[in-house]
């Protein structure tokens, strides 16, 4: 495959123009074991050279450390990048390992001010509700988020892991530019309700973990191989018998990869990217990586077109996956649909 800049797409009817693939930055500071700061900085720069303009972070990634880490890069390229960050996962002072979901207006206001300070920017381009607190009416939360837009602190609004009904209720209060949810060859639960609702409302889909948290690349076969501080050790589909069963599913992907002289990861990403055409809505996946070479590999996947026969071959994989994507699915859209 040849090197080249990726194309662009509009982030929903009301959002900005971005590269058709974004970059998930969580792993540069959090969740996936030790990171090399210099390699991560080089990854950010290489991604921008290749046309990646949507950079995804959250206040909960490393308790704000990820936002601080990204700030110098964002400041150096402020007019070229679209900054996406999130609120909702509060970290109790007495237990930094816990996350408490908060969607109440006072918390949202504190969270945005803290993110603006850490990022050292005047406005956040895309501000997501990271997870849904069902005890707070979504109209109330989005109403506060809409106030942030009117005040110039936020430009566009997003939601993560919401149901179709929650998306419609939120969109009625203020236009939603993007919905972020897990979507991959292994995780397709959003296709039943959320994707049709997004298409109907003109909202973009931003799939996180389009590479199945690395499992779909074949980079690890079971969570026990990973460092002790890697949070994938807590995810059911990557441990024990589930991992063994799921590893066999990679053979189907491998056969398609061979036909395209591509990697497993490139086929997994190409499948997600192609959903934009198949389902008639913007789809901007945000694979995460900390290596420039991997960004080059990932962006090259945007130029792979799978045949109908290959799509049919890959279609049945998700139904065979063993184990849920989280131990507690109540915090996902699928857990509430």
mmCIF file of C-alpha atoms in Angstrom:
data_model
loop_
_atom_site.group_PDB
_atom_site.id
_atom_site.type_symbol
_atom_site.label_atom_id
_atom_site.label_comp_id
_atom_site.label_asym_id
_atom_site.label_seq_id
_atom_site.Cartn_x
_atom_site.Cartn_y
_atom_site.Cartn_z
ATOM 1 C CA UNK A 1 0.000 0.000 0.000
ATOM 2 C CA UNK A 2 1.210 3.522 -0.735
ATOM 3 C CA UNK A 3 1.482 6.349 1.745
ATOM 4 C CA UNK A 4 -1.008 9.183 1.342
ATOM 5 C CA UNK A 5 -3.293 11.663 3.005
ATOM 6 C CA UNK A 6 -6.754 10.449 3.966
ATOM 7 C CA UNK A 7 -9.934 12.030 2.664
ATOM 8 C CA UNK A 8 -12.357 14.067 4.772
ATOM 9 C CA UNK A 9 -15.981 13.858 5.851
ATOM 10 C CA UNK A 10 -18.377 16.098 7.725
ATOM 11 C CA UNK A 11 -18.911 15.159 11.365
ATOM 12 C CA UNK A 12 -22.682 14.989 11.017
ATOM 13 C CA UNK A 13 -24.988 17.656 9.605
ATOM 14 C CA UNK A 14 -23.905 20.159 12.247
ATOM 15 C CA UNK A 15 -20.267 19.251 12.836
ATOM 16 C CA UNK A 16 -16.886 20.220 11.381
ATOM 17 C CA UNK A 17 -15.038 18.641 8.453
ATOM 18 C CA UNK A 18 -12.509 16.079 9.697
ATOM 19 C CA UNK A 19 -10.331 13.314 8.322
ATOM 20 C CA UNK A 20 -12.308 10.108 7.749
ATOM 21 C CA UNK A 21 -10.247 8.490 10.488
ATOM 22 C CA UNK A 22 -9.447 10.059 13.847
ATOM 23 C CA UNK A 23 -6.986 9.149 16.584
ATOM 24 C CA UNK A 24 -7.857 7.801 20.017
ATOM 25 C CA UNK A 25 -5.289 9.191 22.448
ATOM 26 C CA UNK A 26 -6.251 7.425 25.701
ATOM 27 C CA UNK A 27 -3.435 4.891 25.588
ATOM 28 C CA UNK A 28 -0.803 7.619 25.534
ATOM 29 C CA UNK A 29 -1.471 8.237 29.222
ATOM 30 C CA UNK A 30 -3.771 5.526 30.534
ATOM 31 C CA UNK A 31 -5.169 1.983 30.466
ATOM 32 C CA UNK A 32 -2.811 0.102 28.142
ATOM 33 C CA UNK A 33 0.338 -0.147 30.220
ATOM 34 C CA UNK A 34 3.535 1.946 30.008
ATOM 35 C CA UNK A 35 3.764 4.495 27.180
ATOM 36 C CA UNK A 36 6.742 6.221 25.544
ATOM 37 C CA UNK A 37 6.016 9.965 25.591
ATOM 38 C CA UNK A 38 8.379 10.749 22.708
ATOM 39 C CA UNK A 39 6.884 8.012 20.529
ATOM 40 C CA UNK A 40 3.396 9.268 21.360
ATOM 41 C CA UNK A 41 4.328 12.826 20.353
ATOM 42 C CA UNK A 42 5.763 11.528 17.096
ATOM 43 C CA UNK A 43 2.527 9.605 16.554
ATOM 44 C CA UNK A 44 0.457 12.775 16.935
ATOM 45 C CA UNK A 45 2.598 14.627 14.394
ATOM 46 C CA UNK A 46 2.603 11.768 11.892
ATOM 47 C CA UNK A 47 -1.171 11.415 12.164
ATOM 48 C CA UNK A 48 -1.626 15.079 11.310
ATOM 49 C CA UNK A 49 0.705 14.750 8.317
ATOM 50 C CA UNK A 50 -1.526 11.932 7.049
ATOM 51 C CA UNK A 51 -4.709 13.996 7.337
ATOM 52 C CA UNK A 52 -5.948 12.848 10.754
ATOM 53 C CA UNK A 53 -7.562 15.910 12.320
ATOM 54 C CA UNK A 54 -9.943 14.529 14.996
ATOM 55 C CA UNK A 55 -8.096 13.806 18.254
ATOM 56 C CA UNK A 56 -10.033 12.095 21.035
ATOM 57 C CA UNK A 57 -9.356 12.368 24.762
ATOM 58 C CA UNK A 58 -11.334 12.622 28.028
ATOM 59 C CA UNK A 59 -10.923 14.125 31.473
ATOM 60 C CA UNK A 60 -10.970 10.625 32.991
ATOM 61 C CA UNK A 61 -7.963 9.374 31.001
ATOM 62 C CA UNK A 62 -5.242 9.396 33.613
ATOM 63 C CA UNK A 63 -7.273 11.796 35.803
ATOM 64 C CA UNK A 64 -6.640 14.651 33.384
ATOM 65 C CA UNK A 65 -3.089 13.664 32.442
ATOM 66 C CA UNK A 66 -4.031 12.815 28.866
ATOM 67 C CA UNK A 67 -5.484 16.281 28.291
ATOM 68 C CA UNK A 68 -2.340 17.861 29.760
ATOM 69 C CA UNK A 69 -0.113 15.665 27.603
ATOM 70 C CA UNK A 70 -1.963 16.622 24.413
ATOM 71 C CA UNK A 71 -2.096 20.349 25.164
ATOM 72 C CA UNK A 72 1.278 21.358 23.601
ATOM 73 C CA UNK A 73 0.438 19.505 20.376
ATOM 74 C CA UNK A 74 -2.997 21.117 20.208
ATOM 75 C CA UNK A 75 -1.575 24.580 20.832
ATOM 76 C CA UNK A 76 1.040 24.138 18.099
ATOM 77 C CA UNK A 77 -1.617 23.055 15.582
ATOM 78 C CA UNK A 78 -4.760 24.745 16.921
ATOM 79 C CA UNK A 79 -6.163 25.725 13.517
ATOM 80 C CA UNK A 80 -5.544 22.260 12.042
ATOM 81 C CA UNK A 81 -7.029 19.957 14.680
ATOM 82 C CA UNK A 82 -10.474 19.186 16.063
ATOM 83 C CA UNK A 83 -10.258 18.540 19.810
ATOM 84 C CA UNK A 84 -12.752 16.085 21.299
ATOM 85 C CA UNK A 85 -12.905 15.530 25.038
ATOM 86 C CA UNK A 86 -15.485 14.210 27.482
ATOM 87 C CA UNK A 87 -17.005 14.569 30.936
ATOM 88 C CA UNK A 88 -19.065 12.280 33.188
ATOM 89 C CA UNK A 89 -16.630 9.853 34.829
ATOM 90 C CA UNK A 90 -15.896 11.474 38.168
ATOM 91 C CA UNK A 91 -12.933 10.124 40.123
ATOM 92 C CA UNK A 92 -13.498 10.056 43.918
ATOM 93 C CA UNK A 93 -10.638 11.628 45.872
ATOM 94 C CA UNK A 94 -10.537 8.695 48.303
ATOM 95 C CA UNK A 95 -10.346 6.008 45.598
ATOM 96 C CA UNK A 96 -8.661 6.914 42.285
ATOM 97 C CA UNK A 97 -9.478 3.471 40.866
ATOM 98 C CA UNK A 98 -13.242 4.151 40.929
ATOM 99 C CA UNK A 99 -15.409 6.039 38.433
ATOM 100 C CA UNK A 100 -18.739 7.622 39.379
ATOM 101 C CA UNK A 101 -21.012 8.743 36.542
ATOM 102 C CA UNK A 102 -22.081 12.391 36.892
ATOM 103 C CA UNK A 103 -24.366 14.205 34.440
ATOM 104 C CA UNK A 104 -25.720 16.917 36.754
ATOM 105 C CA UNK A 105 -25.362 20.536 35.573
ATOM 106 C CA UNK A 106 -23.043 21.759 38.374
ATOM 107 C CA UNK A 107 -20.669 18.888 37.679
ATOM 108 C CA UNK A 108 -20.725 19.535 33.918
ATOM 109 C CA UNK A 109 -19.773 23.173 34.501
ATOM 110 C CA UNK A 110 -16.870 22.250 36.781
ATOM 111 C CA UNK A 111 -15.709 19.586 34.351
ATOM 112 C CA UNK A 112 -15.617 21.847 31.292
ATOM 113 C CA UNK A 113 -13.665 24.537 33.131
ATOM 114 C CA UNK A 114 -11.134 21.959 34.295
ATOM 115 C CA UNK A 115 -10.748 20.525 30.786
ATOM 116 C CA UNK A 116 -10.331 23.982 29.244
ATOM 117 C CA UNK A 117 -7.591 24.729 31.751
ATOM 118 C CA UNK A 118 -5.742 21.451 31.199
ATOM 119 C CA UNK A 119 -6.011 21.710 27.419
ATOM 120 C CA UNK A 120 -5.156 25.435 27.605
ATOM 121 C CA UNK A 121 -7.632 26.354 24.869
ATOM 122 C CA UNK A 122 -10.464 28.870 24.711
ATOM 123 C CA UNK A 123 -13.016 26.391 23.354
ATOM 124 C CA UNK A 124 -13.443 22.632 22.986
ATOM 125 C CA UNK A 125 -14.414 21.638 19.451
ATOM 126 C CA UNK A 126 -16.472 18.547 20.377
ATOM 127 C CA UNK A 127 -17.627 17.962 23.950
ATOM 128 C CA UNK A 128 -19.036 14.517 24.759
ATOM 129 C CA UNK A 129 -21.105 13.168 27.600
ATOM 130 C CA UNK A 130 -18.884 10.150 28.258
ATOM 131 C CA UNK A 131 -21.478 7.961 29.958
ATOM 132 C CA UNK A 132 -25.153 8.372 30.820
ATOM 133 C CA UNK A 133 -26.403 8.888 34.374
ATOM 134 C CA UNK A 134 -29.980 7.630 34.134
ATOM 135 C CA UNK A 135 -30.893 9.493 37.322
ATOM 136 C CA UNK A 136 -30.502 12.861 35.576
ATOM 137 C CA UNK A 137 -32.909 13.709 32.714
ATOM 138 C CA UNK A 138 -30.880 13.832 29.535
ATOM 139 C CA UNK A 139 -32.706 17.022 28.536
ATOM 140 C CA UNK A 140 -31.309 18.688 31.662
ATOM 141 C CA UNK A 141 -27.737 17.573 30.961
ATOM 142 C CA UNK A 142 -27.826 18.500 27.280
ATOM 143 C CA UNK A 143 -29.471 21.796 28.162
ATOM 144 C CA UNK A 144 -26.405 22.659 30.225
ATOM 145 C CA UNK A 145 -24.122 21.490 27.423
ATOM 146 C CA UNK A 146 -26.071 23.726 25.024
ATOM 147 C CA UNK A 147 -25.465 26.657 27.367
ATOM 148 C CA UNK A 148 -21.728 25.967 27.045
ATOM 149 C CA UNK A 149 -22.071 26.310 23.270
ATOM 150 C CA UNK A 150 -23.872 29.633 23.635
ATOM 151 C CA UNK A 151 -21.159 30.807 26.026
ATOM 152 C CA UNK A 152 -18.419 29.957 23.511
ATOM 153 C CA UNK A 153 -16.747 27.307 25.669
ATOM 154 C CA UNK A 154 -17.792 24.432 23.416
ATOM 155 C CA UNK A 155 -18.436 24.373 19.659
ATOM 156 C CA UNK A 156 -20.239 21.053 19.071
ATOM 157 C CA UNK A 157 -21.902 18.421 21.256
ATOM 158 C CA UNK A 158 -21.479 14.670 21.334
ATOM 159 C CA UNK A 159 -22.796 11.706 23.319
ATOM 160 C CA UNK A 160 -21.167 8.373 24.090
ATOM 161 C CA UNK A 161 -22.884 5.015 24.622
ATOM 162 C CA UNK A 162 -26.434 6.378 24.461
ATOM 163 C CA UNK A 163 -29.541 4.564 23.287
ATOM 164 C CA UNK A 164 -31.521 5.630 20.235
ATOM 165 C CA UNK A 165 -34.200 7.107 22.484
ATOM 166 C CA UNK A 166 -31.648 9.066 24.488
ATOM 167 C CA UNK A 167 -30.097 10.377 21.283
ATOM 168 C CA UNK A 168 -33.462 11.581 19.980
ATOM 169 C CA UNK A 169 -34.303 13.268 23.292
ATOM 170 C CA UNK A 170 -30.924 15.003 23.382
ATOM 171 C CA UNK A 171 -31.071 16.084 19.753
ATOM 172 C CA UNK A 172 -34.434 17.724 20.389
ATOM 173 C CA UNK A 173 -32.721 20.014 22.918
ATOM 174 C CA UNK A 174 -29.627 20.852 20.858
ATOM 175 C CA UNK A 175 -28.132 19.394 17.643
ATOM 176 C CA UNK A 176 -25.804 16.485 18.366
ATOM 177 C CA UNK A 177 -22.836 16.237 16.008
ATOM 178 C CA UNK A 178 -21.581 12.771 16.924
ATOM 179 C CA UNK A 179 -22.320 9.627 18.882
ATOM 180 C CA UNK A 180 -19.336 7.644 20.084
ATOM 181 C CA UNK A 181 -19.845 3.938 20.732
ATOM 182 C CA UNK A 182 -17.868 0.753 20.377
ATOM 183 C CA UNK A 183 -18.260 -0.639 16.854
ATOM 184 C CA UNK A 184 -16.122 -3.305 15.243
ATOM 185 C CA UNK A 185 -16.219 -6.753 13.697
ATOM 186 C CA UNK A 186 -16.541 -8.017 17.287
ATOM 187 C CA UNK A 187 -19.038 -5.418 18.602
ATOM 188 C CA UNK A 188 -22.114 -4.625 16.530
ATOM 189 C CA UNK A 189 -24.925 -4.050 19.033
ATOM 190 C CA UNK A 190 -25.405 -0.391 18.011
ATOM 191 C CA UNK A 191 -26.548 -1.393 14.533
ATOM 192 C CA UNK A 192 -30.070 -2.335 15.645
ATOM 193 C CA UNK A 193 -31.232 1.000 17.073
ATOM 194 C CA UNK A 194 -28.480 3.613 17.426
ATOM 195 C CA UNK A 195 -27.168 3.622 13.862
ATOM 196 C CA UNK A 196 -30.633 4.073 12.267
ATOM 197 C CA UNK A 197 -31.416 6.894 14.715
ATOM 198 C CA UNK A 198 -28.123 8.623 13.932
ATOM 199 C CA UNK A 199 -28.766 8.361 10.202
ATOM 200 C CA UNK A 200 -32.276 9.750 10.646
ATOM 201 C CA UNK A 201 -31.016 12.733 12.668
ATOM 202 C CA UNK A 202 -27.902 13.516 10.623
ATOM 203 C CA UNK A 203 -25.509 12.512 13.406
ATOM 204 C CA UNK A 204 -22.073 11.018 12.758
ATOM 205 C CA UNK A 205 -20.931 7.749 14.333
ATOM 206 C CA UNK A 206 -17.480 7.772 15.924
ATOM 207 C CA UNK A 207 -16.565 4.138 16.636
ATOM 208 C CA UNK A 208 -14.115 3.634 19.463
ATOM 209 C CA UNK A 209 -12.125 0.402 19.751
ATOM 210 C CA UNK A 210 -12.644 -0.392 16.032
ATOM 211 C CA UNK A 211 -9.715 -2.808 16.401
ATOM 212 C CA UNK A 212 -11.329 -4.636 19.309
ATOM 213 C CA UNK A 213 -8.837 -3.047 21.732
ATOM 214 C CA UNK A 214 -6.016 -4.566 19.695
ATOM 215 C CA UNK A 215 -7.354 -8.124 19.684
ATOM 216 C CA UNK A 216 -8.410 -7.850 16.035
ATOM 217 C CA UNK A 217 -4.825 -7.031 15.037
ATOM 218 C CA UNK A 218 -3.569 -10.314 16.458
ATOM 219 C CA UNK A 219 -1.140 -8.405 18.696
ATOM 220 C CA UNK A 220 -2.194 -10.450 21.728
ATOM 221 C CA UNK A 221 -4.151 -13.675 22.116
ATOM 222 C CA UNK A 222 -5.206 -13.428 25.746
ATOM 223 C CA UNK A 223 -5.212 -10.702 28.396
ATOM 224 C CA UNK A 224 -2.843 -12.648 30.631
ATOM 225 C CA UNK A 225 -0.055 -11.712 28.175
ATOM 226 C CA UNK A 226 -0.533 -8.012 28.916
ATOM 227 C CA UNK A 227 1.059 -5.880 31.630
ATOM 228 C CA UNK A 228 -0.559 -6.054 35.052
ATOM 229 C CA UNK A 229 -1.881 -2.473 34.775
ATOM 230 C CA UNK A 230 -3.575 -3.071 31.408
ATOM 231 C CA UNK A 231 -7.334 -2.729 31.844
ATOM 232 C CA UNK A 232 -8.048 -5.316 29.141
ATOM 233 C CA UNK A 233 -7.313 -7.893 31.836
ATOM 234 C CA UNK A 234 -10.747 -6.993 33.241
ATOM 235 C CA UNK A 235 -12.682 -7.494 29.997
ATOM 236 C CA UNK A 236 -14.447 -10.845 29.650
ATOM 237 C CA UNK A 237 -13.817 -11.504 25.973
ATOM 238 C CA UNK A 238 -10.028 -11.341 26.364
ATOM 239 C CA UNK A 239 -9.616 -13.833 29.207
ATOM 240 C CA UNK A 240 -9.694 -17.595 29.661
ATOM 241 C CA UNK A 241 -11.800 -19.744 27.379
ATOM 242 C CA UNK A 242 -13.404 -16.651 25.809
ATOM 243 C CA UNK A 243 -10.055 -15.462 24.502
ATOM 244 C CA UNK A 244 -9.230 -18.908 23.145
ATOM 245 C CA UNK A 245 -12.539 -19.089 21.274
ATOM 246 C CA UNK A 246 -12.288 -15.547 19.946
ATOM 247 C CA UNK A 247 -8.760 -16.036 18.628
ATOM 248 C CA UNK A 248 -10.077 -18.672 16.204
ATOM 249 C CA UNK A 249 -12.346 -16.018 14.630
ATOM 250 C CA UNK A 250 -9.323 -14.128 13.365
ATOM 251 C CA UNK A 251 -8.785 -16.783 10.703
ATOM 252 C CA UNK A 252 -11.674 -15.411 8.635
ATOM 253 C CA UNK A 253 -10.161 -11.930 8.803
ATOM 254 C CA UNK A 254 -6.753 -13.339 7.933
ATOM 255 C CA UNK A 255 -8.099 -14.873 4.736
ATOM 256 C CA UNK A 256 -9.471 -11.502 3.600
ATOM 257 C CA UNK A 257 -6.262 -9.746 4.614
ATOM 258 C CA UNK A 258 -4.245 -12.107 2.429
ATOM 259 C CA UNK A 259 -6.379 -11.205 -0.598
ATOM 260 C CA UNK A 260 -5.609 -7.505 -0.083
ATOM 261 C CA UNK A 261 -1.969 -7.954 0.964
ATOM 262 C CA UNK A 262 -3.018 -6.191 4.149
ATOM 263 C CA UNK A 263 -2.774 -6.715 7.899
ATOM 264 C CA UNK A 264 -5.540 -8.063 10.116
ATOM 265 C CA UNK A 265 -5.984 -4.616 11.616
ATOM 266 C CA UNK A 266 -6.338 -2.973 8.226
ATOM 267 C CA UNK A 267 -9.181 -5.298 7.272
ATOM 268 C CA UNK A 268 -10.920 -4.693 10.609
ATOM 269 C CA UNK A 269 -10.624 -0.935 10.074
ATOM 270 C CA UNK A 270 -11.634 -1.116 6.413
ATOM 271 C CA UNK A 271 -14.816 -2.916 7.481
ATOM 272 C CA UNK A 272 -15.690 -0.117 9.916
ATOM 273 C CA UNK A 273 -14.829 2.629 7.422
ATOM 274 C CA UNK A 274 -16.996 0.967 4.764
ATOM 275 C CA UNK A 275 -20.039 1.143 7.043
ATOM 276 C CA UNK A 276 -20.311 4.815 6.069
ATOM 277 C CA UNK A 277 -21.249 3.788 2.535
ATOM 278 C CA UNK A 278 -23.242 0.727 3.508
ATOM 279 C CA UNK A 279 -25.348 2.562 6.102
ATOM 280 C CA UNK A 280 -25.428 6.039 4.570
ATOM 281 C CA UNK A 281 -24.046 8.115 7.425
ATOM 282 C CA UNK A 282 -20.653 9.573 8.402
ATOM 283 C CA UNK A 283 -18.487 7.028 10.219
ATOM 284 C CA UNK A 284 -15.210 8.337 11.680
ATOM 285 C CA UNK A 285 -13.431 5.589 13.649
ATOM 286 C CA UNK A 286 -10.803 6.575 16.219
ATOM 287 C CA UNK A 287 -8.307 3.710 16.500
ATOM 288 C CA UNK A 288 -5.814 4.326 19.262
ATOM 289 C CA UNK A 289 -2.077 3.871 18.905
ATOM 290 C CA UNK A 290 1.197 5.173 20.280
ATOM 291 C CA UNK A 291 3.380 4.364 17.256
ATOM 292 C CA UNK A 292 3.836 6.397 14.035
ATOM 293 C CA UNK A 293 4.154 3.197 12.000
ATOM 294 C CA UNK A 294 0.779 2.030 13.252
ATOM 295 C CA UNK A 295 -0.862 5.327 12.250
ATOM 296 C CA UNK A 296 0.520 4.815 8.755
ATOM 297 C CA UNK A 297 -0.927 1.298 8.697
ATOM 298 C CA UNK A 298 -4.285 2.425 10.064
ATOM 299 C CA UNK A 299 -4.782 5.333 7.687
ATOM 300 C CA UNK A 300 -3.843 3.134 4.720
ATOM 301 C CA UNK A 301 -6.889 1.030 5.609
ATOM 302 C CA UNK A 302 -9.135 3.885 4.446
ATOM 303 C CA UNK A 303 -8.148 2.992 0.882
ATOM 304 C CA UNK A 304 -9.154 -0.679 1.097
ATOM 305 C CA UNK A 305 -12.526 -1.559 -0.417
ATOM 306 C CA UNK A 306 -13.943 -4.915 0.596
ATOM 307 C CA UNK A 307 -15.979 -6.862 -1.940
ATOM 308 C CA UNK A 308 -19.545 -7.976 -1.292
ATOM 309 C CA UNK A 309 -18.290 -11.540 -0.920
ATOM 310 C CA UNK A 310 -15.710 -10.462 1.662
ATOM 311 C CA UNK A 311 -18.290 -8.444 3.571
ATOM 312 C CA UNK A 312 -20.552 -11.487 3.654
ATOM 313 C CA UNK A 313 -17.688 -13.622 4.944
ATOM 314 C CA UNK A 314 -16.950 -11.180 7.774
ATOM 315 C CA UNK A 315 -20.590 -10.547 8.616
ATOM 316 C CA UNK A 316 -21.090 -13.506 10.907
ATOM 317 C CA UNK A 317 -18.074 -12.987 13.159
ATOM 318 C CA UNK A 318 -19.742 -10.834 15.823
ATOM 319 C CA UNK A 319 -22.455 -13.408 16.537
ATOM 320 C CA UNK A 320 -19.755 -15.931 17.439
ATOM 321 C CA UNK A 321 -17.798 -13.723 19.849
ATOM 322 C CA UNK A 322 -17.565 -15.145 23.378
ATOM 323 C CA UNK A 323 -17.916 -12.729 26.285
ATOM 324 C CA UNK A 324 -19.267 -9.195 26.650
ATOM 325 C CA UNK A 325 -17.186 -6.129 25.868
ATOM 326 C CA UNK A 326 -17.490 -5.007 29.507
ATOM 327 C CA UNK A 327 -18.083 -6.959 32.694
ATOM 328 C CA UNK A 328 -20.905 -4.508 33.477
ATOM 329 C CA UNK A 329 -22.912 -3.679 30.363
ATOM 330 C CA UNK A 330 -25.391 -1.378 32.131
ATOM 331 C CA UNK A 331 -23.153 1.564 31.252
ATOM 332 C CA UNK A 332 -23.478 0.899 27.520
ATOM 333 C CA UNK A 333 -26.277 1.642 25.104
ATOM 334 C CA UNK A 334 -26.839 -2.089 24.595
ATOM 335 C CA UNK A 335 -27.341 -2.519 28.319
ATOM 336 C CA UNK A 336 -30.267 -0.073 28.257
ATOM 337 C CA UNK A 337 -31.934 -0.630 24.866
#
